[in-house]
Amino acid sequence: MAAATALCLGLGATNAAMAQQAAAPAVAAAPAPEGSADGRHGTFKAVQGDVTVVRGTLRSAAVVAAGVQATDRIVTGPKSAASLTLRDGTVLSVGPDSVMDLSQFAFNPTTQDGNVLVSLLRGSLRMATGLIAKVKPEQVKVTTPTTVIGVRGTDFIVEENP
């Protein structure tokens, strides 16, 4: 039986264990342009250990500054982690032994309207919400195999332990 837990943290509780795991000895890249030609919805800011991006039938190693698209799956191995920033400023930190899908992402930078749906299939995820949650928090959701979490906070951790 799977158990999912969510821990809501205040905005002041920044970069604890999850962020520390996601910190990599790599250099951060410049943010992706709003209307980027490669269709990216986010950018990897830190990658540590074995992190794979699954896009359709293609699998590739995640690297700092690489783009992330809606429907990408992020898979981390043991002692591995990744941190990525979406176009609205949402930060996702994926912990070790995790599988996370960016199931849906849409963002209009002019109106700051959009939606985010993240599915955590296994492992841990820390999410610091961006502009979409500020404008319409009901448009940001995290699912696990056993729960759906409607986001009302700004910084929280979700764990899915099968």
PDB file of C-alpha atoms in Angstrom:
ATOM      1  CA  MET A   1       0.000   0.000   0.000  1.00  0.00           C
ATOM      2  CA  ALA A   2       1.364   3.386  -0.940  1.00  0.00           C
ATOM      3  CA  ALA A   3       1.499   6.257   1.481  1.00  0.00           C
ATOM      4  CA  ALA A   4       1.710   9.874   0.407  1.00  0.00           C
ATOM      5  CA  THR A   5       2.440  12.762   2.699  1.00  0.00           C
ATOM      6  CA  ALA A   6       2.642  16.472   2.134  1.00  0.00           C
ATOM      7  CA  LEU A   7       4.400  18.889   4.439  1.00  0.00           C
ATOM      8  CA  CYS A   8       3.567  22.561   4.037  1.00  0.00           C
ATOM      9  CA  LEU A   9       6.425  24.868   4.895  1.00  0.00           C
ATOM     10  CA  GLY A  10       6.421  28.602   5.384  1.00  0.00           C
ATOM     11  CA  LEU A  11       8.128  30.753   2.804  1.00  0.00           C
ATOM     12  CA  GLY A  12      10.995  31.335   5.244  1.00  0.00           C
ATOM     13  CA  ALA A  13      11.854  27.627   5.353  1.00  0.00           C
ATOM     14  CA  THR A  14      14.012  27.572   2.254  1.00  0.00           C
ATOM     15  CA  ASN A  15      16.410  25.055   0.784  1.00  0.00           C
ATOM     16  CA  ALA A  16      16.534  22.426   3.492  1.00  0.00           C
ATOM     17  CA  ALA A  17      17.237  18.774   2.765  1.00  0.00           C
ATOM     18  CA  MET A  18      15.653  18.609  -0.713  1.00  0.00           C
ATOM     19  CA  ALA A  19      17.442  21.663  -2.020  1.00  0.00           C
ATOM     20  CA  GLN A  20      20.685  20.454  -0.494  1.00  0.00           C
ATOM     21  CA  GLN A  21      20.269  17.127  -2.312  1.00  0.00           C
ATOM     22  CA  ALA A  22      19.491  18.940  -5.564  1.00  0.00           C
ATOM     23  CA  ALA A  23      22.508  21.227  -5.304  1.00  0.00           C
ATOM     24  CA  ALA A  24      25.026  20.152  -7.879  1.00  0.00           C
ATOM     25  CA  PRO A  25      28.582  21.116  -8.551  1.00  0.00           C
ATOM     26  CA  ALA A  26      27.398  22.591 -11.857  1.00  0.00           C
ATOM     27  CA  VAL A  27      27.022  26.198 -12.919  1.00  0.00           C
ATOM     28  CA  ALA A  28      23.462  27.561 -13.152  1.00  0.00           C
ATOM     29  CA  ALA A  29      22.287  28.645 -16.565  1.00  0.00           C
ATOM     30  CA  ALA A  30      20.471  31.774 -17.651  1.00  0.00           C
ATOM     31  CA  PRO A  31      16.678  31.514 -17.646  1.00  0.00           C
ATOM     32  CA  ALA A  32      14.983  30.290 -20.795  1.00  0.00           C
ATOM     33  CA  PRO A  33      13.433  32.954 -22.978  1.00  0.00           C
ATOM     34  CA  GLU A  34       9.638  33.241 -22.587  1.00  0.00           C
ATOM     35  CA  GLY A  35       8.797  32.180 -26.121  1.00  0.00           C
ATOM     36  CA  SER A  36      11.702  29.831 -26.638  1.00  0.00           C
ATOM     37  CA  ALA A  37      11.870  28.192 -30.045  1.00  0.00           C
ATOM     38  CA  ASP A  38      12.661  24.780 -28.574  1.00  0.00           C
ATOM     39  CA  GLY A  39       9.282  24.621 -26.783  1.00  0.00           C
ATOM     40  CA  ARG A  40      10.793  24.450 -23.320  1.00  0.00           C
ATOM     41  CA  HIS A  41       8.513  25.015 -20.357  1.00  0.00           C
ATOM     42  CA  GLY A  42      11.358  24.969 -17.870  1.00  0.00           C
ATOM     43  CA  THR A  43      15.092  24.576 -17.418  1.00  0.00           C
ATOM     44  CA  PHE A  44      17.265  22.258 -15.333  1.00  0.00           C
ATOM     45  CA  LYS A  45      19.164  24.397 -12.815  1.00  0.00           C
ATOM     46  CA  ALA A  46      20.984  21.593 -10.968  1.00  0.00           C
ATOM     47  CA  VAL A  47      21.572  17.905 -11.671  1.00  0.00           C
ATOM     48  CA  GLN A  48      23.333  15.510  -9.323  1.00  0.00           C
ATOM     49  CA  GLY A  49      24.018  11.853 -10.063  1.00  0.00           C
ATOM     50  CA  ASP A  50      21.904   9.735 -12.409  1.00  0.00           C
ATOM     51  CA  VAL A  51      18.967  11.829 -13.698  1.00  0.00           C
ATOM     52  CA  THR A  52      17.082  10.866 -16.853  1.00  0.00           C
ATOM     53  CA  VAL A  53      14.501  12.740 -18.925  1.00  0.00           C
ATOM     54  CA  VAL A  54      11.959  10.558 -20.708  1.00  0.00           C
ATOM     55  CA  ARG A  55      10.225  12.368 -23.572  1.00  0.00           C
ATOM     56  CA  GLY A  56       7.917  10.007 -25.431  1.00  0.00           C
ATOM     57  CA  THR A  57      10.106   7.042 -26.376  1.00  0.00           C
ATOM     58  CA  LEU A  58      13.381   8.984 -26.064  1.00  0.00           C
ATOM     59  CA  ARG A  59      15.534   8.819 -22.942  1.00  0.00           C
ATOM     60  CA  SER A  60      18.392  11.233 -22.302  1.00  0.00           C
ATOM     61  CA  ALA A  61      20.589  12.297 -19.429  1.00  0.00           C
ATOM     62  CA  ALA A  62      19.467  15.514 -17.752  1.00  0.00           C
ATOM     63  CA  VAL A  63      22.045  18.289 -17.857  1.00  0.00           C
ATOM     64  CA  VAL A  64      22.148  21.786 -16.404  1.00  0.00           C
ATOM     65  CA  ALA A  65      20.596  24.358 -18.773  1.00  0.00           C
ATOM     66  CA  ALA A  66      18.682  21.691 -20.742  1.00  0.00           C
ATOM     67  CA  GLY A  67      15.022  22.350 -21.420  1.00  0.00           C
ATOM     68  CA  VAL A  68      12.041  20.594 -19.876  1.00  0.00           C
ATOM     69  CA  GLN A  69       8.754  20.240 -21.706  1.00  0.00           C
ATOM     70  CA  ALA A  70       5.231  19.474 -20.550  1.00  0.00           C
ATOM     71  CA  THR A  71       4.707  15.694 -20.463  1.00  0.00           C
ATOM     72  CA  ASP A  72       8.397  15.017 -19.695  1.00  0.00           C
ATOM     73  CA  ARG A  73       9.148  12.381 -17.071  1.00  0.00           C
ATOM     74  CA  ILE A  74      12.086  12.987 -14.704  1.00  0.00           C
ATOM     75  CA  VAL A  75      13.659   9.863 -13.199  1.00  0.00           C
ATOM     76  CA  THR A  76      16.342  10.072 -10.506  1.00  0.00           C
ATOM     77  CA  GLY A  77      18.538   7.218  -9.347  1.00  0.00           C
ATOM     78  CA  PRO A  78      19.847   6.477  -5.861  1.00  0.00           C
ATOM     79  CA  LYS A  79      21.771   9.385  -4.319  1.00  0.00           C
ATOM     80  CA  SER A  80      20.646  11.549  -7.247  1.00  0.00           C
ATOM     81  CA  ALA A  81      18.544  14.717  -7.465  1.00  0.00           C
ATOM     82  CA  ALA A  82      17.502  17.454  -9.849  1.00  0.00           C
ATOM     83  CA  SER A  83      16.190  20.986  -9.579  1.00  0.00           C
ATOM     84  CA  LEU A  84      14.316  22.727 -12.370  1.00  0.00           C
ATOM     85  CA  THR A  85      12.582  26.053 -12.785  1.00  0.00           C
ATOM     86  CA  LEU A  86       9.408  26.420 -14.847  1.00  0.00           C
ATOM     87  CA  ARG A  87       8.651  29.533 -16.915  1.00  0.00           C
ATOM     88  CA  ASP A  88       6.340  30.973 -14.234  1.00  0.00           C
ATOM     89  CA  GLY A  89       9.080  30.732 -11.596  1.00  0.00           C
ATOM     90  CA  THR A  90       7.896  27.466 -10.001  1.00  0.00           C
ATOM     91  CA  VAL A  91      10.866  25.492  -8.671  1.00  0.00           C
ATOM     92  CA  LEU A  92      10.685  21.684  -8.577  1.00  0.00           C
ATOM     93  CA  SER A  93      13.341  19.755  -6.664  1.00  0.00           C
ATOM     94  CA  VAL A  94      13.155  16.016  -7.277  1.00  0.00           C
ATOM     95  CA  GLY A  95      14.792  13.799  -4.643  1.00  0.00           C
ATOM     96  CA  PRO A  96      16.604  10.457  -4.944  1.00  0.00           C
ATOM     97  CA  ASP A  97      14.869   7.349  -6.333  1.00  0.00           C
ATOM     98  CA  SER A  98      12.003   9.425  -7.707  1.00  0.00           C
ATOM     99  CA  VAL A  99       9.782   9.413 -10.768  1.00  0.00           C
ATOM    100  CA  MET A 100       7.953  12.655 -11.559  1.00  0.00           C
ATOM    101  CA  ASP A 101       5.855  13.634 -14.572  1.00  0.00           C
ATOM    102  CA  LEU A 102       5.304  17.236 -15.607  1.00  0.00           C
ATOM    103  CA  SER A 103       1.824  16.179 -16.725  1.00  0.00           C
ATOM    104  CA  GLN A 104       0.570  19.623 -17.777  1.00  0.00           C
ATOM    105  CA  PHE A 105       2.057  23.081 -17.969  1.00  0.00           C
ATOM    106  CA  ALA A 106       0.735  26.204 -19.636  1.00  0.00           C
ATOM    107  CA  PHE A 107       1.698  29.791 -18.870  1.00  0.00           C
ATOM    108  CA  ASN A 108       0.893  33.145 -20.452  1.00  0.00           C
ATOM    109  CA  PRO A 109       3.541  35.622 -19.249  1.00  0.00           C
ATOM    110  CA  THR A 110       1.364  38.598 -20.183  1.00  0.00           C
ATOM    111  CA  THR A 111      -1.684  37.625 -18.102  1.00  0.00           C
ATOM    112  CA  GLN A 112       0.232  35.326 -15.705  1.00  0.00           C
ATOM    113  CA  ASP A 113      -2.541  32.807 -16.321  1.00  0.00           C
ATOM    114  CA  GLY A 114      -1.911  29.095 -16.716  1.00  0.00           C
ATOM    115  CA  ASN A 115      -1.915  25.719 -15.024  1.00  0.00           C
ATOM    116  CA  VAL A 116       0.530  23.226 -13.544  1.00  0.00           C
ATOM    117  CA  LEU A 117      -0.113  19.532 -12.952  1.00  0.00           C
ATOM    118  CA  VAL A 118       2.744  17.475 -11.547  1.00  0.00           C
ATOM    119  CA  SER A 119       2.436  13.730 -10.924  1.00  0.00           C
ATOM    120  CA  LEU A 120       4.803  12.190  -8.379  1.00  0.00           C
ATOM    121  CA  LEU A 121       4.804   8.451  -9.019  1.00  0.00           C
ATOM    122  CA  ARG A 122       7.582   7.566  -6.565  1.00  0.00           C
ATOM    123  CA  GLY A 123      10.017   9.327  -4.262  1.00  0.00           C
ATOM    124  CA  SER A 124      10.035  12.935  -3.094  1.00  0.00           C
ATOM    125  CA  LEU A 125       9.373  16.355  -4.540  1.00  0.00           C
ATOM    126  CA  ARG A 126       9.763  19.838  -3.157  1.00  0.00           C
ATOM    127  CA  MET A 127       7.765  22.549  -4.890  1.00  0.00           C
ATOM    128  CA  ALA A 128       8.103  26.303  -4.456  1.00  0.00           C
ATOM    129  CA  THR A 129       5.218  27.803  -6.397  1.00  0.00           C
ATOM    130  CA  GLY A 130       5.503  30.581  -8.959  1.00  0.00           C
ATOM    131  CA  LEU A 131       3.247  33.143 -10.616  1.00  0.00           C
ATOM    132  CA  ILE A 132       0.449  30.733 -11.583  1.00  0.00           C
ATOM    133  CA  ALA A 133      -0.176  29.869  -7.925  1.00  0.00           C
ATOM    134  CA  LYS A 134      -0.136  33.541  -6.969  1.00  0.00           C
ATOM    135  CA  VAL A 135      -2.800  34.434  -9.559  1.00  0.00           C
ATOM    136  CA  LYS A 136      -4.932  31.249  -9.441  1.00  0.00           C
ATOM    137  CA  PRO A 137      -3.795  28.731  -6.813  1.00  0.00           C
ATOM    138  CA  GLU A 138      -6.560  26.317  -7.833  1.00  0.00           C
ATOM    139  CA  GLN A 139      -4.706  25.874 -11.162  1.00  0.00           C
ATOM    140  CA  VAL A 140      -1.739  24.170  -9.442  1.00  0.00           C
ATOM    141  CA  LYS A 141      -2.074  20.513  -8.455  1.00  0.00           C
ATOM    142  CA  VAL A 142       0.210  17.656  -7.457  1.00  0.00           C
ATOM    143  CA  THR A 143      -0.975  14.070  -7.740  1.00  0.00           C
ATOM    144  CA  THR A 144       0.406  10.816  -6.412  1.00  0.00           C
ATOM    145  CA  PRO A 145      -0.990   7.321  -7.007  1.00  0.00           C
ATOM    146  CA  THR A 146      -3.073   7.744  -3.827  1.00  0.00           C
ATOM    147  CA  THR A 147      -3.823  11.474  -3.502  1.00  0.00           C
ATOM    148  CA  VAL A 148      -4.500  14.765  -5.245  1.00  0.00           C
ATOM    149  CA  ILE A 149      -3.085  17.855  -3.561  1.00  0.00           C
ATOM    150  CA  GLY A 150      -4.573  21.250  -4.310  1.00  0.00           C
ATOM    151  CA  VAL A 151      -1.846  23.782  -3.709  1.00  0.00           C
ATOM    152  CA  ARG A 152      -2.630  26.559  -1.259  1.00  0.00           C
ATOM    153  CA  GLY A 153       0.848  27.208   0.115  1.00  0.00           C
ATOM    154  CA  THR A 154       3.993  28.514  -1.457  1.00  0.00           C
ATOM    155  CA  ASP A 155       6.578  25.893  -0.498  1.00  0.00           C
ATOM    156  CA  PHE A 156       5.927  22.256   0.334  1.00  0.00           C
ATOM    157  CA  ILE A 157       7.291  18.706   0.146  1.00  0.00           C
ATOM    158  CA  VAL A 158       5.428  15.634  -1.127  1.00  0.00           C
ATOM    159  CA  GLU A 159       6.660  12.076  -0.578  1.00  0.00           C
ATOM    160  CA  GLU A 160       5.309   8.944  -2.235  1.00  0.00           C
ATOM    161  CA  ASN A 161       6.570   5.760  -0.631  1.00  0.00           C
ATOM    162  CA  PRO A 162       5.174   2.592  -2.209  1.00  0.00           C
TER     163      PRO A 162
END
